[in-house]
């Protein structure tokens, strides 16, 4: 019974240290198995609770130390996710900018065909872009659970900068509307403004759905 009591105590302490870690349940299950394996492989005589605790912490680390490692790993994973989505979002604007510049500078026939095709499906492009934001929220909810909410807000706050910058340039005609003809109609600009307003709610709905899937 001494071993089982120490095992329970270790896992309780680890759970308290992990707090609301996104993978808390999986970590506890994993370490419960590790402790059981240590007990089965133990070839020395252990009698007291102190000896069992020393034996376990000597091989697995203290609950506080283990929790710190997992928290650090979570922070690294969140940063990677943040950078990944920021880069993908930025690539949309880089691709669009390059396409516009090349269309007006090269004057190639096939390039013009691509340009005409893309400018003929603005609604589809907008839907795909909004789906990207929903996917962003979903992945953060699924990967990090409730802990992903702050990450979602941070990602949105940074990623929305190119969107707002482009809207500003277009609305104040700093960017000539002729560059995006026939895409930039008043209706399309209004739709862009409306969709920008709804980007966070859409990503948050995706986050909530992903969070449910993570449970």
PDB file of C-alpha atoms in Angstrom:
ATOM      1  CA  UNK A   1       0.000   0.000   0.000  1.00  0.00           C
ATOM      2  CA  UNK A   2       2.939   2.316   0.646  1.00  0.00           C
ATOM      3  CA  UNK A   3       3.912   2.340  -3.035  1.00  0.00           C
ATOM      4  CA  UNK A   4       0.356   3.064  -4.202  1.00  0.00           C
ATOM      5  CA  UNK A   5       0.043   5.908  -1.709  1.00  0.00           C
ATOM      6  CA  UNK A   6       3.270   7.505  -2.937  1.00  0.00           C
ATOM      7  CA  UNK A   7       2.235   6.998  -6.546  1.00  0.00           C
ATOM      8  CA  UNK A   8      -1.064   8.768  -5.889  1.00  0.00           C
ATOM      9  CA  UNK A   9       0.705  11.583  -4.044  1.00  0.00           C
ATOM     10  CA  UNK A  10       3.234  12.075  -6.846  1.00  0.00           C
ATOM     11  CA  UNK A  11       0.507  12.248  -9.495  1.00  0.00           C
ATOM     12  CA  UNK A  12      -1.552  14.661  -7.385  1.00  0.00           C
ATOM     13  CA  UNK A  13       1.439  16.957  -6.983  1.00  0.00           C
ATOM     14  CA  UNK A  14       2.192  16.720 -10.687  1.00  0.00           C
ATOM     15  CA  UNK A  15      -1.421  17.528 -11.523  1.00  0.00           C
ATOM     16  CA  UNK A  16      -1.348  20.579  -9.253  1.00  0.00           C
ATOM     17  CA  UNK A  17       1.871  21.800 -10.865  1.00  0.00           C
ATOM     18  CA  UNK A  18       0.545  21.305 -14.385  1.00  0.00           C
ATOM     19  CA  UNK A  19      -2.593  23.287 -13.512  1.00  0.00           C
ATOM     20  CA  UNK A  20      -4.498  23.906 -16.779  1.00  0.00           C
ATOM     21  CA  UNK A  21      -1.905  22.473 -19.142  1.00  0.00           C
ATOM     22  CA  UNK A  22      -3.524  21.477 -22.447  1.00  0.00           C
ATOM     23  CA  UNK A  23      -2.158  17.917 -22.209  1.00  0.00           C
ATOM     24  CA  UNK A  24      -2.529  17.478 -18.460  1.00  0.00           C
ATOM     25  CA  UNK A  25      -4.610  14.290 -18.577  1.00  0.00           C
ATOM     26  CA  UNK A  26      -2.321  12.613 -21.111  1.00  0.00           C
ATOM     27  CA  UNK A  27       0.772  13.547 -19.098  1.00  0.00           C
ATOM     28  CA  UNK A  28      -0.678  12.124 -15.885  1.00  0.00           C
ATOM     29  CA  UNK A  29      -1.623   8.871 -17.608  1.00  0.00           C
ATOM     30  CA  UNK A  30       1.846   8.664 -19.111  1.00  0.00           C
ATOM     31  CA  UNK A  31       3.590   9.211 -15.778  1.00  0.00           C
ATOM     32  CA  UNK A  32       1.282   6.789 -14.015  1.00  0.00           C
ATOM     33  CA  UNK A  33       2.514   4.144 -16.446  1.00  0.00           C
ATOM     34  CA  UNK A  34       6.128   5.204 -15.914  1.00  0.00           C
ATOM     35  CA  UNK A  35       5.792   4.868 -12.150  1.00  0.00           C
ATOM     36  CA  UNK A  36       4.172   1.442 -12.497  1.00  0.00           C
ATOM     37  CA  UNK A  37       7.024   0.318 -14.741  1.00  0.00           C
ATOM     38  CA  UNK A  38       9.574   1.613 -12.243  1.00  0.00           C
ATOM     39  CA  UNK A  39       7.886  -0.355  -9.464  1.00  0.00           C
ATOM     40  CA  UNK A  40       7.850  -3.533 -11.554  1.00  0.00           C
ATOM     41  CA  UNK A  41      11.508  -3.139 -12.505  1.00  0.00           C
ATOM     42  CA  UNK A  42      12.643  -2.221  -9.005  1.00  0.00           C
ATOM     43  CA  UNK A  43      15.288  -4.691  -7.805  1.00  0.00           C
ATOM     44  CA  UNK A  44      15.995  -3.093  -4.429  1.00  0.00           C
ATOM     45  CA  UNK A  45      14.050  -3.373  -1.211  1.00  0.00           C
ATOM     46  CA  UNK A  46      11.984  -0.269  -0.517  1.00  0.00           C
ATOM     47  CA  UNK A  47       9.819  -0.072   2.565  1.00  0.00           C
ATOM     48  CA  UNK A  48       8.993   3.505   3.542  1.00  0.00           C
ATOM     49  CA  UNK A  49       7.101   6.226   1.704  1.00  0.00           C
ATOM     50  CA  UNK A  50      10.169   8.453   1.775  1.00  0.00           C
ATOM     51  CA  UNK A  51      12.233   5.756   0.073  1.00  0.00           C
ATOM     52  CA  UNK A  52       9.613   5.239  -2.621  1.00  0.00           C
ATOM     53  CA  UNK A  53       9.339   8.972  -3.266  1.00  0.00           C
ATOM     54  CA  UNK A  54      13.123   9.282  -3.491  1.00  0.00           C
ATOM     55  CA  UNK A  55      13.270   6.298  -5.859  1.00  0.00           C
ATOM     56  CA  UNK A  56      10.611   7.763  -8.167  1.00  0.00           C
ATOM     57  CA  UNK A  57      11.881  11.349  -8.184  1.00  0.00           C
ATOM     58  CA  UNK A  58      15.455  10.170  -8.682  1.00  0.00           C
ATOM     59  CA  UNK A  59      14.436   8.559 -11.971  1.00  0.00           C
ATOM     60  CA  UNK A  60      11.561  10.719 -13.209  1.00  0.00           C
ATOM     61  CA  UNK A  61      12.264  14.041 -11.549  1.00  0.00           C
ATOM     62  CA  UNK A  62      10.214  15.974  -9.042  1.00  0.00           C
ATOM     63  CA  UNK A  63       6.616  16.864  -9.943  1.00  0.00           C
ATOM     64  CA  UNK A  64       7.624  20.530 -10.092  1.00  0.00           C
ATOM     65  CA  UNK A  65      10.554  19.802 -12.392  1.00  0.00           C
ATOM     66  CA  UNK A  66       8.489  17.594 -14.687  1.00  0.00           C
ATOM     67  CA  UNK A  67       5.744  20.218 -14.912  1.00  0.00           C
ATOM     68  CA  UNK A  68       8.282  22.927 -15.756  1.00  0.00           C
ATOM     69  CA  UNK A  69       9.623  20.872 -18.662  1.00  0.00           C
ATOM     70  CA  UNK A  70       6.144  20.305 -20.071  1.00  0.00           C
ATOM     71  CA  UNK A  71       5.225  23.977 -19.683  1.00  0.00           C
ATOM     72  CA  UNK A  72       8.361  24.981 -21.557  1.00  0.00           C
ATOM     73  CA  UNK A  73       7.529  22.519 -24.316  1.00  0.00           C
ATOM     74  CA  UNK A  74       3.999  23.920 -24.525  1.00  0.00           C
ATOM     75  CA  UNK A  75       5.390  27.451 -24.878  1.00  0.00           C
ATOM     76  CA  UNK A  76       7.655  26.309 -27.719  1.00  0.00           C
ATOM     77  CA  UNK A  77       4.731  24.581 -29.463  1.00  0.00           C
ATOM     78  CA  UNK A  78       2.579  27.688 -29.132  1.00  0.00           C
ATOM     79  CA  UNK A  79       5.313  29.896 -30.568  1.00  0.00           C
ATOM     80  CA  UNK A  80       5.730  27.545 -33.517  1.00  0.00           C
ATOM     81  CA  UNK A  81       1.991  27.601 -34.159  1.00  0.00           C
ATOM     82  CA  UNK A  82       1.943  31.396 -33.918  1.00  0.00           C
ATOM     83  CA  UNK A  83       4.810  31.786 -36.387  1.00  0.00           C
ATOM     84  CA  UNK A  84       3.342  29.211 -38.770  1.00  0.00           C
ATOM     85  CA  UNK A  85      -0.040  30.915 -39.080  1.00  0.00           C
ATOM     86  CA  UNK A  86       1.495  34.385 -39.272  1.00  0.00           C
ATOM     87  CA  UNK A  87       3.734  33.277 -42.125  1.00  0.00           C
ATOM     88  CA  UNK A  88       0.884  31.599 -44.002  1.00  0.00           C
ATOM     89  CA  UNK A  89      -1.273  34.708 -43.636  1.00  0.00           C
ATOM     90  CA  UNK A  90       1.606  36.893 -44.788  1.00  0.00           C
ATOM     91  CA  UNK A  91       2.161  34.634 -47.792  1.00  0.00           C
ATOM     92  CA  UNK A  92      -1.366  35.404 -48.991  1.00  0.00           C
ATOM     93  CA  UNK A  93      -0.470  39.087 -49.192  1.00  0.00           C
ATOM     94  CA  UNK A  94       2.975  38.485 -50.668  1.00  0.00           C
ATOM     95  CA  UNK A  95       1.488  36.233 -53.337  1.00  0.00           C
ATOM     96  CA  UNK A  96      -1.224  38.768 -54.138  1.00  0.00           C
ATOM     97  CA  UNK A  97       1.288  41.611 -54.266  1.00  0.00           C
ATOM     98  CA  UNK A  98       3.690  39.723 -56.530  1.00  0.00           C
ATOM     99  CA  UNK A  99       0.867  38.653 -58.791  1.00  0.00           C
ATOM    100  CA  UNK A 100      -0.278  42.254 -59.137  1.00  0.00           C
ATOM    101  CA  UNK A 101       3.209  43.599 -59.851  1.00  0.00           C
ATOM    102  CA  UNK A 102       4.058  40.867 -62.343  1.00  0.00           C
ATOM    103  CA  UNK A 103       0.726  41.281 -64.090  1.00  0.00           C
ATOM    104  CA  UNK A 104       1.414  44.953 -64.780  1.00  0.00           C
ATOM    105  CA  UNK A 105       5.132  44.647 -65.504  1.00  0.00           C
ATOM    106  CA  UNK A 106       5.516  41.458 -67.530  1.00  0.00           C
ATOM    107  CA  UNK A 107       2.365  41.575 -69.598  1.00  0.00           C
ATOM    108  CA  UNK A 108       2.523  37.842 -70.312  1.00  0.00           C
ATOM    109  CA  UNK A 109      -0.576  36.294 -71.858  1.00  0.00           C
ATOM    110  CA  UNK A 110      -0.806  33.327 -69.493  1.00  0.00           C
ATOM    111  CA  UNK A 111      -0.217  35.604 -66.517  1.00  0.00           C
ATOM    112  CA  UNK A 112      -3.047  37.839 -67.630  1.00  0.00           C
ATOM    113  CA  UNK A 113      -5.284  34.777 -67.902  1.00  0.00           C
ATOM    114  CA  UNK A 114      -4.462  33.784 -64.326  1.00  0.00           C
ATOM    115  CA  UNK A 115      -5.124  37.338 -63.192  1.00  0.00           C
ATOM    116  CA  UNK A 116      -8.489  37.480 -64.955  1.00  0.00           C
ATOM    117  CA  UNK A 117      -9.490  34.127 -63.493  1.00  0.00           C
ATOM    118  CA  UNK A 118      -8.649  35.137 -59.919  1.00  0.00           C
ATOM    119  CA  UNK A 119     -10.372  38.496 -60.216  1.00  0.00           C
ATOM    120  CA  UNK A 120     -13.486  36.743 -61.523  1.00  0.00           C
ATOM    121  CA  UNK A 121     -13.954  34.691 -58.335  1.00  0.00           C
ATOM    122  CA  UNK A 122     -13.647  37.239 -55.496  1.00  0.00           C
ATOM    123  CA  UNK A 123     -16.380  35.620 -53.403  1.00  0.00           C
ATOM    124  CA  UNK A 124     -14.695  32.227 -53.543  1.00  0.00           C
ATOM    125  CA  UNK A 125     -11.345  33.738 -52.580  1.00  0.00           C
ATOM    126  CA  UNK A 126     -12.970  35.490 -49.643  1.00  0.00           C
ATOM    127  CA  UNK A 127     -14.663  32.289 -48.470  1.00  0.00           C
ATOM    128  CA  UNK A 128     -11.379  30.392 -48.683  1.00  0.00           C
ATOM    129  CA  UNK A 129      -9.613  33.091 -46.701  1.00  0.00           C
ATOM    130  CA  UNK A 130     -12.272  33.056 -43.996  1.00  0.00           C
ATOM    131  CA  UNK A 131     -11.987  29.267 -43.898  1.00  0.00           C
ATOM    132  CA  UNK A 132      -8.271  29.754 -43.203  1.00  0.00           C
ATOM    133  CA  UNK A 133      -9.141  31.835 -40.142  1.00  0.00           C
ATOM    134  CA  UNK A 134     -11.656  29.247 -38.964  1.00  0.00           C
ATOM    135  CA  UNK A 135      -8.971  26.582 -39.378  1.00  0.00           C
ATOM    136  CA  UNK A 136      -6.552  28.730 -37.387  1.00  0.00           C
ATOM    137  CA  UNK A 137      -8.962  28.850 -34.457  1.00  0.00           C
ATOM    138  CA  UNK A 138      -9.801  25.156 -34.753  1.00  0.00           C
ATOM    139  CA  UNK A 139      -6.168  24.056 -34.654  1.00  0.00           C
ATOM    140  CA  UNK A 140      -5.422  26.219 -31.625  1.00  0.00           C
ATOM    141  CA  UNK A 141      -8.473  24.952 -29.782  1.00  0.00           C
ATOM    142  CA  UNK A 142      -7.712  21.330 -30.609  1.00  0.00           C
ATOM    143  CA  UNK A 143      -3.989  21.544 -29.852  1.00  0.00           C
ATOM    144  CA  UNK A 144      -4.005  23.706 -26.726  1.00  0.00           C
ATOM    145  CA  UNK A 145      -7.538  23.571 -25.352  1.00  0.00           C
ATOM    146  CA  UNK A 146      -8.508  26.488 -23.116  1.00  0.00           C
ATOM    147  CA  UNK A 147      -4.860  27.587 -23.022  1.00  0.00           C
ATOM    148  CA  UNK A 148      -5.082  28.389 -26.716  1.00  0.00           C
ATOM    149  CA  UNK A 149      -7.420  31.357 -26.250  1.00  0.00           C
ATOM    150  CA  UNK A 150      -4.626  33.794 -25.400  1.00  0.00           C
ATOM    151  CA  UNK A 151      -2.601  32.449 -28.310  1.00  0.00           C
ATOM    152  CA  UNK A 152      -5.558  32.956 -30.646  1.00  0.00           C
ATOM    153  CA  UNK A 153      -5.947  36.577 -29.539  1.00  0.00           C
ATOM    154  CA  UNK A 154      -2.231  37.215 -29.912  1.00  0.00           C
ATOM    155  CA  UNK A 155      -2.110  35.618 -33.356  1.00  0.00           C
ATOM    156  CA  UNK A 156      -5.158  37.556 -34.504  1.00  0.00           C
ATOM    157  CA  UNK A 157      -3.801  40.869 -33.210  1.00  0.00           C
ATOM    158  CA  UNK A 158      -0.594  40.436 -35.216  1.00  0.00           C
ATOM    159  CA  UNK A 159      -2.023  38.743 -38.305  1.00  0.00           C
ATOM    160  CA  UNK A 160      -4.730  41.366 -38.795  1.00  0.00           C
ATOM    161  CA  UNK A 161      -2.131  44.111 -39.364  1.00  0.00           C
ATOM    162  CA  UNK A 162      -1.614  43.336 -43.098  1.00  0.00           C
ATOM    163  CA  UNK A 163      -5.393  43.182 -43.580  1.00  0.00           C
ATOM    164  CA  UNK A 164      -5.982  46.567 -41.982  1.00  0.00           C
ATOM    165  CA  UNK A 165      -2.988  48.070 -43.764  1.00  0.00           C
ATOM    166  CA  UNK A 166      -4.279  46.964 -47.163  1.00  0.00           C
ATOM    167  CA  UNK A 167      -7.776  48.221 -46.369  1.00  0.00           C
ATOM    168  CA  UNK A 168      -6.320  51.582 -45.357  1.00  0.00           C
ATOM    169  CA  UNK A 169      -4.299  51.824 -48.565  1.00  0.00           C
ATOM    170  CA  UNK A 170      -7.315  50.943 -50.683  1.00  0.00           C
ATOM    171  CA  UNK A 171      -9.886  53.113 -48.913  1.00  0.00           C
ATOM    172  CA  UNK A 172      -7.684  56.195 -49.099  1.00  0.00           C
ATOM    173  CA  UNK A 173      -6.683  55.297 -52.668  1.00  0.00           C
ATOM    174  CA  UNK A 174      -2.997  55.238 -51.820  1.00  0.00           C
ATOM    175  CA  UNK A 175      -3.000  52.078 -53.901  1.00  0.00           C
ATOM    176  CA  UNK A 176      -4.537  52.918 -57.298  1.00  0.00           C
ATOM    177  CA  UNK A 177      -7.814  51.082 -57.770  1.00  0.00           C
ATOM    178  CA  UNK A 178      -6.844  50.458 -61.390  1.00  0.00           C
ATOM    179  CA  UNK A 179      -4.256  47.949 -60.184  1.00  0.00           C
ATOM    180  CA  UNK A 180      -6.987  45.620 -59.027  1.00  0.00           C
ATOM    181  CA  UNK A 181      -9.507  46.231 -61.774  1.00  0.00           C
ATOM    182  CA  UNK A 182     -12.107  44.758 -62.078  1.00  0.00           C
ATOM    183  CA  UNK A 183     -11.870  43.371 -58.548  1.00  0.00           C
ATOM    184  CA  UNK A 184     -12.145  46.591 -56.561  1.00  0.00           C
ATOM    185  CA  UNK A 185     -15.783  47.533 -56.830  1.00  0.00           C
ATOM    186  CA  UNK A 186     -17.560  49.389 -54.044  1.00  0.00           C
ATOM    187  CA  UNK A 187     -19.490  46.216 -53.249  1.00  0.00           C
ATOM    188  CA  UNK A 188     -16.313  44.173 -52.963  1.00  0.00           C
ATOM    189  CA  UNK A 189     -14.636  46.768 -50.735  1.00  0.00           C
ATOM    190  CA  UNK A 190     -17.693  46.751 -48.467  1.00  0.00           C
ATOM    191  CA  UNK A 191     -17.569  42.957 -48.341  1.00  0.00           C
ATOM    192  CA  UNK A 192     -13.876  43.097 -47.424  1.00  0.00           C
ATOM    193  CA  UNK A 193     -14.579  45.469 -44.547  1.00  0.00           C
ATOM    194  CA  UNK A 194     -17.452  43.297 -43.328  1.00  0.00           C
ATOM    195  CA  UNK A 195     -15.445  40.086 -43.567  1.00  0.00           C
ATOM    196  CA  UNK A 196     -12.547  41.692 -41.688  1.00  0.00           C
ATOM    197  CA  UNK A 197     -14.912  42.557 -38.841  1.00  0.00           C
ATOM    198  CA  UNK A 198     -16.069  38.935 -38.714  1.00  0.00           C
ATOM    199  CA  UNK A 199     -12.619  37.327 -38.896  1.00  0.00           C
ATOM    200  CA  UNK A 200     -12.156  37.057 -35.139  1.00  0.00           C
ATOM    201  CA  UNK A 201     -15.673  35.710 -34.437  1.00  0.00           C
ATOM    202  CA  UNK A 202     -15.108  33.124 -37.171  1.00  0.00           C
ATOM    203  CA  UNK A 203     -11.731  32.108 -35.784  1.00  0.00           C
ATOM    204  CA  UNK A 204     -13.195  32.000 -32.268  1.00  0.00           C
ATOM    205  CA  UNK A 205     -16.000  29.694 -33.388  1.00  0.00           C
ATOM    206  CA  UNK A 206     -13.344  27.457 -34.913  1.00  0.00           C
ATOM    207  CA  UNK A 207     -11.452  27.606 -31.631  1.00  0.00           C
ATOM    208  CA  UNK A 208     -14.523  26.543 -29.641  1.00  0.00           C
ATOM    209  CA  UNK A 209     -15.114  23.628 -32.001  1.00  0.00           C
ATOM    210  CA  UNK A 210     -11.486  22.562 -31.777  1.00  0.00           C
ATOM    211  CA  UNK A 211     -11.559  22.816 -27.987  1.00  0.00           C
ATOM    212  CA  UNK A 212     -14.500  20.408 -27.893  1.00  0.00           C
ATOM    213  CA  UNK A 213     -12.550  17.969 -30.050  1.00  0.00           C
ATOM    214  CA  UNK A 214      -9.599  18.151 -27.653  1.00  0.00           C
ATOM    215  CA  UNK A 215     -11.668  16.935 -24.707  1.00  0.00           C
TER     216      UNK A 215
END
